[in-house]
Amino acid sequence: MAYQPDRSQYPQRRVDGRLDIDLASGKYLKLWHGPQHPGITGNMSVELTLCGDEIVDAKTHVGYLHRGFEKLMERRTFIQCFPIVCRVCVPEPDFNEYCYAAAVEELAGIECPERARWIRTLILEMGRINSYLMYLGGQSGAFGMGVIGQWTTYIRDLMLDRFEELTGARIYHMFILPGGVRDGLPEGFEQRMEETLRELESTMKDVRDVLFHNAVFKKRSVGVGVIDPAWLEPYGVTGPNARAAGVAKDVRIDQPYLVYPELSYEAIVGKDSDIYTRADVRYRDLLQSVDLIRQILARMPHEGPVMAKLPNVLHWKIPQGETYIRGECSRGEYGYYVVTDGSGYPRRINVRGPSYTHAVALLEHMIINQNISDVAGLMVSLHTYPPEVER
Amino acid sequence: MRDIYERLLKTFSLGELIEQRPDLAFITVPQAQLQDVLIRLRDREGFTHLVLLTAVDWIEDNQFQLTYLLSNREAAVDLGLRVMIPRDEPVMSSIHIIWPTAATYQRELKEMFGIDFLDSPGIDEPFILEGWSDIPPYRRDFDTKKYAEETYSNRPWRETLDPQEHMKKQLYPDGT
């Protein structure tokens, strides 16, 4: 039986959306969960209304991190936007670069060379691994298991070494540009990548033993924070959160892009849709990305151009139009809606981050009736990321 | 995509169909018919996923463009509905009844563009900005540079010290 929040025992909402409660009665308590809390994602905070230790109401406050990115981009030329787009999402910045570059390519009529498409796919999968590693550390940290965060940070550091080798930067790479990528793979990259992947797989076995077979983690995550499959469409739930509810939503398969149609894999789904299942789906997703990287490295072409011929980007004007480019990032559907007006500057860029729906509407809905002690684990299990909300 | 458009045309007075890609098209919808079109698309055409809701400021035409992007996962197609509303009286009906998650988008649009969505839950609560008194910041006539210059003062440059001289002074203040 799927979990359904029951508001019947609680006070009703007033017309303005606020709860009709009297805090002075002593029956209810307002409590701010975050922003300085180890179990919160980024700088968000949740304003909780409690009755005993049970949550009656919650409001997400997204915080004060990066503001006005979309507006800033309207004041920059298309190529100058790259240092901004990659900063929308720290764990996998390349995803923003790909979506934005692909949108610009489509509007400007630029064809990306085949070799660059393989390299882009490789980078996106490496970014997904990085993001999942951060998630696994955070999820276990929310339940007090700090050691797993140390292991995953070590592996992420090795992945960042590969990124540095490939792009020259560790976090913000700006490697994917309209027309292709900046360069091909360095010599010996495949071998060093394979060594890193082996190290990752070995550590993941430890993570499986220590986290997923852990009695404390199981007791605190199984059956907690269930997302009903019926909520997926109304609340715009995508990615691993939807797949853990048994719905095989994966943009890479539903609307394939880059070279994903040429790779062999299947959407990973779970059944129980609780915190444990979401962690398990992400764990399996991570190992699937390892497999995809191996497939890409084995089959990618090593000859040919990596960048199409572009007009002078300093005087670049893109014809009027609008488009939306989406892709599957580690948290779900990510997309860029780009509108151009024929000038050298974008008219409007809107970033559709999966956290936007997961961290606000969905969290506020699913947190009702939960216990205060489960909030941290529950919030991390949605794998939200504040800069996607307050771009 | 064209067949969906033809079916909608039988009931609604729509603008031209703009096919951006085989799997992405945009249609302009009259403001008053938006809710009916959305419900029809969701319930009969399989567009069950609201991808995003955002606005574009066409200041030269004195209009806001609202874009409701819908997705049909089974058919792998996206449809963007564009609604043009007057810029000097930006009021729109809310669609939170159709997709509860739309309330968040509408809250942000109220704050960033000043577009009011009638009866949308929590529409007047600050989403990101608190205590904002200027015009909504995502409008084209809001000048970010001017605002920054007026609101924030420049920090004085830091004094740069020569490490060798600095340590010498620290260790031997009397100059020996």
Coordinates of N, CA and C in Angstrom, one line a residue, chain A residues 171-345:
Chain A
I171 N 36.9 21.1 -11.8 CA 35.4 21.2 -11.6 C 34.7 21.8 -12.8
Y172 N 35.0 23.0 -13.1 CA 34.3 23.7 -14.3 C 35.2 23.5 -15.5
H173 N 34.7 22.7 -16.5 CA 35.6 22.3 -17.6 C 35.6 23.2 -18.8
M174 N 34.4 23.7 -19.1 CA 34.1 24.5 -20.4 C 34.8 23.8 -21.5
F175 N 34.5 22.5 -21.7 CA 35.2 21.7 -22.7 C 34.2 21.5 -23.9
I176 N 32.9 21.4 -23.6 CA 31.9 21.2 -24.6 C 31.5 22.6 -25.1
L177 N 31.8 22.9 -26.3 CA 31.4 24.2 -26.9 C 30.5 24.0 -28.1
P178 N 29.8 25.1 -28.6 CA 29.0 24.9 -29.8 C 29.9 24.5 -30.9
G179 N 29.6 23.4 -31.6 CA 30.4 22.9 -32.7 C 31.2 21.7 -32.4
G180 N 31.3 21.4 -31.1 CA 32.0 20.2 -30.7 C 32.7 20.2 -29.4
V181 N 33.9 19.7 -29.3 CA 34.6 19.8 -28.0 C 36.0 20.4 -28.3
R182 N 36.7 20.8 -27.2 CA 37.9 21.6 -27.4 C 39.0 20.7 -27.9
D183 N 39.1 19.5 -27.5 CA 40.2 18.6 -28.0 C 39.8 17.1 -27.9
G184 N 40.7 16.3 -28.5 CA 40.5 14.9 -28.4 C 41.0 14.3 -27.1
L185 N 41.1 13.0 -27.0 CA 41.5 12.3 -25.8 C 43.1 12.4 -25.7
P186 N 43.7 12.6 -24.6 CA 45.1 12.6 -24.5 C 45.6 11.1 -24.6
E187 N 46.9 11.0 -24.9 CA 47.5 9.7 -25.1 C 47.5 8.9 -23.8
G188 N 47.1 7.7 -23.8 CA 47.1 6.8 -22.6 C 45.9 7.1 -21.7
F189 N 45.0 7.9 -22.2 CA 43.8 8.2 -21.3 C 43.0 7.0 -21.0
E190 N 42.8 6.1 -22.1 CA 41.9 5.0 -21.9 C 42.4 4.1 -20.8
Q191 N 43.7 3.9 -20.8 CA 44.3 3.0 -19.8 C 44.2 3.5 -18.4
R192 N 44.4 4.8 -18.2 CA 44.3 5.4 -16.9 C 42.9 5.5 -16.4
M193 N 42.0 5.7 -17.4 CA 40.5 5.6 -17.1 C 40.1 4.3 -16.6
E194 N 40.6 3.2 -17.2 CA 40.3 1.9 -16.8 C 40.8 1.6 -15.4
E195 N 42.0 2.1 -15.1 CA 42.5 1.9 -13.7 C 41.6 2.6 -12.7
T196 N 41.2 3.8 -13.1 CA 40.3 4.5 -12.2 C 39.0 3.8 -12.0
L197 N 38.4 3.2 -13.1 CA 37.2 2.5 -13.0 C 37.3 1.3 -12.2
R198 N 38.4 0.6 -12.3 CA 38.6 -0.6 -11.4 C 38.7 -0.2 -10.0
E199 N 39.4 0.9 -9.7 CA 39.4 1.3 -8.3 C 38.0 1.7 -7.8
L200 N 37.3 2.3 -8.6 CA 35.9 2.7 -8.3 C 35.1 1.4 -8.0
E201 N 35.2 0.4 -8.9 CA 34.4 -0.8 -8.7 C 34.7 -1.5 -7.4
S202 N 36.0 -1.5 -7.1 CA 36.5 -2.1 -5.8 C 35.9 -1.4 -4.6
T203 N 35.9 0.0 -4.6 CA 35.4 0.8 -3.5 C 33.9 0.6 -3.4
M204 N 33.2 0.5 -4.6 CA 31.8 0.3 -4.6 C 31.3 -1.0 -3.9
K205 N 32.2 -2.0 -4.0 CA 31.9 -3.3 -3.3 C 31.9 -3.0 -1.8
D206 N 32.8 -2.2 -1.3 CA 32.8 -1.9 0.1 C 31.6 -1.1 0.5
V207 N 31.2 -0.1 -0.4 CA 30.0 0.7 -0.1 C 28.8 -0.2 -0.1
R208 N 28.7 -1.2 -0.9 CA 27.6 -2.1 -0.9 C 27.5 -2.8 0.4
D209 N 28.7 -3.3 0.9 CA 28.7 -4.0 2.2 C 28.4 -3.1 3.4
V210 N 29.0 -1.9 3.4 CA 28.9 -1.1 4.6 C 27.6 -0.3 4.6
L211 N 27.1 0.1 3.4 CA 25.9 1.0 3.4 C 24.6 0.1 3.2
F212 N 24.6 -0.6 2.1 CA 23.4 -1.3 1.8 C 23.1 -2.5 2.6
H213 N 24.1 -3.1 3.2 CA 23.8 -4.2 4.1 C 23.8 -3.8 5.6
N214 N 23.7 -2.5 5.8 CA 23.8 -2.0 7.1 C 22.5 -2.0 7.8
A215 N 22.4 -2.6 9.0 CA 21.0 -2.7 9.6 C 20.5 -1.3 10.0
V216 N 21.3 -0.4 10.4 CA 20.8 0.9 10.7 C 20.3 1.6 9.5
F217 N 21.0 1.6 8.4 CA 20.6 2.2 7.2 C 19.2 1.6 6.7
K218 N 19.2 0.3 6.8 CA 17.9 -0.4 6.3 C 16.8 0.1 7.2
K219 N 17.0 0.1 8.5 CA 15.9 0.4 9.4 C 15.4 1.8 9.2
R220 N 16.3 2.7 8.9 CA 15.9 4.1 8.7 C 15.5 4.5 7.3
S221 N 15.7 3.6 6.4 CA 15.4 4.0 5.0 C 14.3 3.1 4.3
V222 N 14.2 1.9 4.7 CA 13.2 1.0 4.1 C 11.7 1.5 4.5
G223 N 10.9 1.8 3.6 CA 9.5 2.2 3.8 C 9.4 3.6 4.2
V224 N 10.5 4.4 4.2 CA 10.4 5.8 4.6 C 10.5 6.7 3.4
G225 N 9.8 7.7 3.3 CA 9.9 8.7 2.2 C 9.4 8.1 0.9
V226 N 8.3 7.4 0.9 CA 7.8 6.8 -0.3 C 7.2 7.8 -1.3
I227 N 7.6 7.7 -2.5 CA 6.9 8.6 -3.6 C 5.9 7.7 -4.3
D228 N 4.7 8.0 -4.2 CA 3.6 7.3 -4.9 C 3.8 7.5 -6.4
P229 N 3.7 6.4 -7.2 CA 3.8 6.5 -8.7 C 2.8 7.5 -9.2
A230 N 1.7 7.7 -8.5 CA 0.6 8.6 -9.0 C 1.1 10.1 -8.9
W231 N 2.1 10.3 -8.1 CA 2.6 11.7 -8.0 C 3.5 12.1 -9.1
L232 N 4.0 11.1 -9.9 CA 5.1 11.5 -10.8 C 4.8 12.5 -11.8
E233 N 3.6 12.4 -12.4 CA 3.2 13.4 -13.4 C 2.8 14.7 -12.8
P234 N 1.9 14.7 -11.8 CA 1.5 16.0 -11.2 C 2.7 16.8 -10.7
Y235 N 3.7 16.1 -10.1 CA 4.8 16.8 -9.5 C 6.0 16.9 -10.4
G236 N 5.9 16.4 -11.6 CA 7.0 16.5 -12.5 C 8.3 15.7 -12.1
V237 N 8.1 14.6 -11.4 CA 9.2 13.8 -10.9 C 9.9 13.0 -12.1
T238 N 11.2 13.1 -12.2 CA 11.9 12.5 -13.3 C 13.1 11.8 -12.7
G239 N 13.9 11.1 -13.6 CA 15.1 10.5 -13.2 C 15.1 9.4 -12.2
P240 N 16.1 9.2 -11.4 CA 16.2 8.1 -10.5 C 15.0 8.1 -9.5
N241 N 14.5 9.3 -9.1 CA 13.4 9.3 -8.2 C 12.1 8.7 -8.8
A242 N 12.0 8.9 -10.1 CA 10.8 8.2 -10.8 C 11.1 6.7 -11.1
R243 N 12.4 6.4 -11.4 CA 12.7 5.0 -11.7 C 12.6 4.2 -10.4
A244 N 12.9 4.8 -9.3 CA 12.8 4.0 -8.0 C 11.3 3.7 -7.7
A245 N 10.4 4.5 -8.4 CA 9.0 4.2 -8.2 C 8.5 3.2 -9.2
G246 N 9.4 2.7 -10.0 CA 9.0 1.6 -11.0 C 8.6 2.1 -12.4
V247 N 8.8 3.4 -12.6 CA 8.5 4.0 -13.9 C 9.8 4.2 -14.6
A248 N 10.0 3.6 -15.8 CA 11.3 3.6 -16.5 C 11.5 4.9 -17.2
K249 N 11.5 6.1 -16.5 CA 11.7 7.4 -17.2 C 13.2 7.6 -17.3
D250 N 13.7 7.6 -18.5 CA 15.1 7.9 -18.7 C 15.2 8.6 -20.1
V251 N 15.6 9.9 -20.1 CA 15.6 10.7 -21.3 C 16.6 10.0 -22.3
R252 N 17.6 9.4 -21.8 CA 18.6 8.8 -22.7 C 18.0 7.7 -23.6
I253 N 16.9 7.1 -23.1 CA 16.2 6.0 -23.8 C 15.0 6.5 -24.4
D254 N 14.2 7.4 -23.7 CA 13.0 7.9 -24.3 C 13.2 8.8 -25.5
Q255 N 14.1 9.8 -25.3 CA 14.4 10.7 -26.4 C 15.9 10.8 -26.6
P256 N 16.5 9.7 -27.2 CA 18.0 9.6 -27.2 C 18.7 10.8 -27.9
Y257 N 19.8 11.1 -27.4 CA 20.7 12.1 -27.9 C 22.1 11.7 -27.9
L258 N 23.0 12.4 -28.6 CA 24.4 12.1 -28.7 C 24.5 10.6 -29.2
V259 N 25.4 9.8 -28.7 CA 25.6 8.4 -29.2 C 24.9 7.4 -28.3
Y260 N 24.0 7.8 -27.5 CA 23.3 6.9 -26.6 C 22.6 5.7 -27.3
P261 N 22.0 6.0 -28.5 CA 21.3 4.9 -29.2 C 22.2 3.8 -29.6
E262 N 23.5 4.1 -29.7 CA 24.5 3.1 -30.2 C 25.0 2.3 -29.0
L263 N 24.7 2.6 -27.8 CA 25.2 1.9 -26.7 C 24.1 0.9 -26.2
S264 N 24.6 -0.1 -25.5 CA 23.6 -1.1 -25.1 C 23.5 -1.0 -23.6
Y265 N 22.3 -0.7 -23.1 CA 21.9 -0.6 -21.7 C 20.4 -0.5 -21.6
E266 N 20.0 -0.7 -20.3 CA 18.5 -0.6 -20.1 C 18.3 0.4 -18.9
A267 N 17.1 1.0 -18.8 CA 16.8 1.8 -17.7 C 16.7 1.0 -16.4
I268 N 17.4 1.5 -15.4 CA 17.4 0.8 -14.1 C 16.2 1.3 -13.3
V269 N 15.4 0.3 -12.9 CA 14.2 0.7 -12.1 C 14.2 0.0 -10.8
G270 N 13.5 0.6 -9.8 CA 13.3 0.0 -8.5 C 11.8 -0.3 -8.3
K271 N 11.4 -0.7 -7.2 CA 10.0 -1.1 -7.0 C 9.4 -0.4 -5.8
D272 N 10.1 -0.2 -4.7 CA 9.5 0.2 -3.5 C 9.4 1.7 -3.3
S273 N 10.2 2.5 -4.1 CA 10.1 3.9 -4.1 C 10.4 4.6 -2.7
D274 N 11.1 3.9 -1.9 CA 11.5 4.5 -0.6 C 13.0 5.0 -0.7
I275 N 13.5 5.5 0.5 CA 14.8 6.0 0.5 C 15.8 5.0 0.1
Y276 N 15.6 3.8 0.6 CA 16.6 2.7 0.3 C 16.6 2.4 -1.2
T277 N 15.4 2.3 -1.8 CA 15.3 2.0 -3.3 C 16.0 3.1 -4.1
R278 N 15.8 4.3 -3.7 CA 16.4 5.4 -4.5 C 17.9 5.4 -4.4
A279 N 18.4 5.0 -3.2 CA 19.9 4.9 -3.1 C 20.3 3.7 -3.9
D280 N 19.6 2.6 -3.9 CA 20.0 1.4 -4.7 C 19.9 1.7 -6.2
V281 N 18.9 2.4 -6.7 CA 18.8 2.7 -8.1 C 20.0 3.6 -8.5
R282 N 20.4 4.5 -7.7 CA 21.5 5.4 -8.0 C 22.8 4.6 -8.0
Y283 N 22.9 3.7 -7.0 CA 24.1 2.9 -7.0 C 24.3 2.0 -8.3
R284 N 23.2 1.4 -8.7 CA 23.2 0.6 -9.9 C 23.4 1.5 -11.1
D285 N 22.9 2.7 -11.1 CA 23.1 3.7 -12.2 C 24.5 4.0 -12.3
L286 N 25.2 4.2 -11.2 CA 26.6 4.5 -11.2 C 27.4 3.4 -11.9
L287 N 27.1 2.2 -11.5 CA 27.8 1.1 -12.1 C 27.5 0.9 -13.6
Q288 N 26.3 1.3 -13.9 CA 25.9 1.3 -15.4 C 26.7 2.3 -16.1
S289 N 27.0 3.5 -15.5 CA 27.8 4.5 -16.2 C 29.2 4.0 -16.4
V290 N 29.7 3.2 -15.4 CA 31.0 2.6 -15.6 C 31.1 1.7 -16.9
D291 N 30.0 0.9 -17.0 CA 29.9 0.1 -18.2 C 29.8 0.9 -19.4
L292 N 29.0 2.0 -19.4 CA 28.9 2.8 -20.6 C 30.2 3.5 -21.0
I293 N 30.9 3.9 -20.0 CA 32.3 4.5 -20.3 C 33.1 3.5 -21.0
R294 N 33.1 2.2 -20.5 CA 33.9 1.2 -21.2 C 33.5 1.0 -22.6
Q295 N 32.1 1.0 -22.8 CA 31.6 0.8 -24.2 C 32.1 1.9 -25.1
I296 N 32.0 3.2 -24.5 CA 32.4 4.3 -25.3 C 33.8 4.3 -25.7
L297 N 34.7 4.0 -24.7 CA 36.1 4.0 -25.0 C 36.5 2.9 -26.0
A298 N 35.8 1.8 -26.0 CA 36.1 0.7 -26.9 C 35.7 1.0 -28.3
R299 N 34.7 1.8 -28.5 CA 34.1 2.0 -29.8 C 34.3 3.4 -30.4
M300 N 34.8 4.3 -29.7 CA 34.8 5.7 -30.2 C 35.9 5.8 -31.3
P301 N 35.6 6.7 -32.3 CA 36.6 6.9 -33.4 C 37.8 7.7 -32.8
H302 N 39.0 7.4 -33.3 CA 40.1 8.2 -32.8 C 40.7 9.2 -33.9
E303 N 40.0 9.2 -35.0 CA 40.5 10.1 -36.1 C 39.3 11.0 -36.4
G304 N 39.6 12.1 -37.0 CA 38.6 13.0 -37.4 C 38.5 14.3 -36.6
P305 N 37.8 15.3 -37.1 CA 37.7 16.6 -36.4 C 36.9 16.5 -35.1
V306 N 37.2 17.3 -34.1 CA 36.4 17.4 -32.9 C 35.6 18.7 -32.8
M307 N 35.8 19.6 -33.8 CA 35.2 20.9 -33.7 C 34.7 21.3 -35.2
A308 N 33.5 21.7 -35.3 CA 33.0 22.1 -36.6 C 33.6 23.6 -36.9
K309 N 33.5 24.0 -38.1 CA 33.9 25.3 -38.5 C 32.9 26.3 -38.0
L310 N 33.3 27.3 -37.2 CA 32.4 28.2 -36.6 C 32.6 29.6 -37.2
P311 N 31.6 30.4 -37.2 CA 31.8 31.8 -37.6 C 32.6 32.5 -36.5
N312 N 33.1 33.7 -36.7 CA 33.8 34.4 -35.7 C 32.9 34.7 -34.5
V313 N 33.2 34.0 -33.3 CA 32.3 34.0 -32.2 C 32.2 35.4 -31.6
L314 N 33.1 36.3 -31.9 CA 33.0 37.7 -31.4 C 31.9 38.5 -32.0
H315 N 31.6 38.1 -33.3 CA 30.6 38.9 -34.0 C 29.4 37.9 -34.3
W316 N 29.2 36.9 -33.5 CA 28.3 35.9 -33.8 C 26.8 36.3 -33.5
K317 N 26.0 36.2 -34.6 CA 24.6 36.5 -34.4 C 23.8 35.2 -34.7
I318 N 22.8 34.9 -33.9 CA 22.0 33.7 -34.1 C 20.6 34.1 -34.5
P319 N 20.1 33.5 -35.6 CA 18.7 33.9 -36.1 C 17.6 33.7 -35.0
Q320 N 16.5 34.4 -35.2 CA 15.5 34.3 -34.2 C 14.9 32.9 -34.2
G321 N 14.6 32.5 -33.0 CA 14.0 31.1 -32.8 C 13.9 30.8 -31.3
E322 N 13.4 29.6 -31.1 CA 13.4 29.1 -29.7 C 13.5 27.6 -29.7
T323 N 14.1 27.0 -28.7 CA 14.2 25.6 -28.7 C 14.4 25.1 -27.3
Y324 N 14.2 23.8 -27.1 CA 14.4 23.2 -25.8 C 15.2 21.9 -26.0
I325 N 16.3 21.9 -25.2 CA 17.2 20.7 -25.3 C 17.2 20.0 -23.9
R326 N 16.9 18.8 -23.9 CA 16.9 18.1 -22.6 C 17.9 16.9 -22.6
G327 N 18.2 16.4 -21.4 CA 19.0 15.3 -21.3 C 18.8 14.7 -19.9
E328 N 19.4 13.5 -19.7 CA 19.2 12.8 -18.4 C 20.5 13.0 -17.6
C329 N 20.3 13.8 -16.6 CA 21.5 14.0 -15.6 C 21.2 13.1 -14.5
S330 N 22.1 13.1 -13.5 CA 22.0 12.1 -12.4 C 20.8 12.4 -11.5
R331 N 20.2 13.5 -11.6 CA 19.0 13.8 -10.8 C 17.7 13.8 -11.6
G332 N 17.8 13.6 -12.9 CA 16.6 13.5 -13.7 C 16.7 14.4 -14.9
E333 N 15.5 14.8 -15.4 CA 15.5 15.6 -16.6 C 16.0 17.0 -16.5
Y334 N 17.0 17.3 -17.3 CA 17.7 18.6 -17.2 C 17.5 19.2 -18.6
G335 N 17.2 20.5 -18.6 CA 17.0 21.1 -20.0 C 17.2 22.6 -20.0
Y336 N 17.5 23.0 -21.2 CA 17.7 24.4 -21.5 C 16.7 24.9 -22.5
Y337 N 16.0 25.9 -22.1 CA 15.0 26.6 -23.1 C 15.7 27.9 -23.5
V338 N 16.0 28.0 -24.8 CA 16.8 29.1 -25.2 C 15.9 29.9 -26.3
V339 N 15.8 31.2 -26.1 CA 15.1 32.0 -27.1 C 16.0 33.0 -27.6
T340 N 16.1 33.2 -29.0 CA 17.0 34.1 -29.6 C 16.1 35.1 -30.4
D341 N 16.7 36.3 -30.6 CA 15.9 37.4 -31.3 C 16.7 37.9 -32.5
G342 N 17.7 37.2 -32.9 CA 18.5 37.6 -34.1 C 19.7 38.4 -33.7
S343 N 19.9 38.8 -32.5 CA 21.0 39.6 -32.1 C 22.2 38.7 -31.6
G344 N 23.2 39.4 -31.1 CA 24.4 38.6 -30.7 C 24.2 38.2 -29.2
Y345 N 23.1 38.4 -28.6 CA 22.9 38.0 -27.2 C 21.6 37.2 -27.1

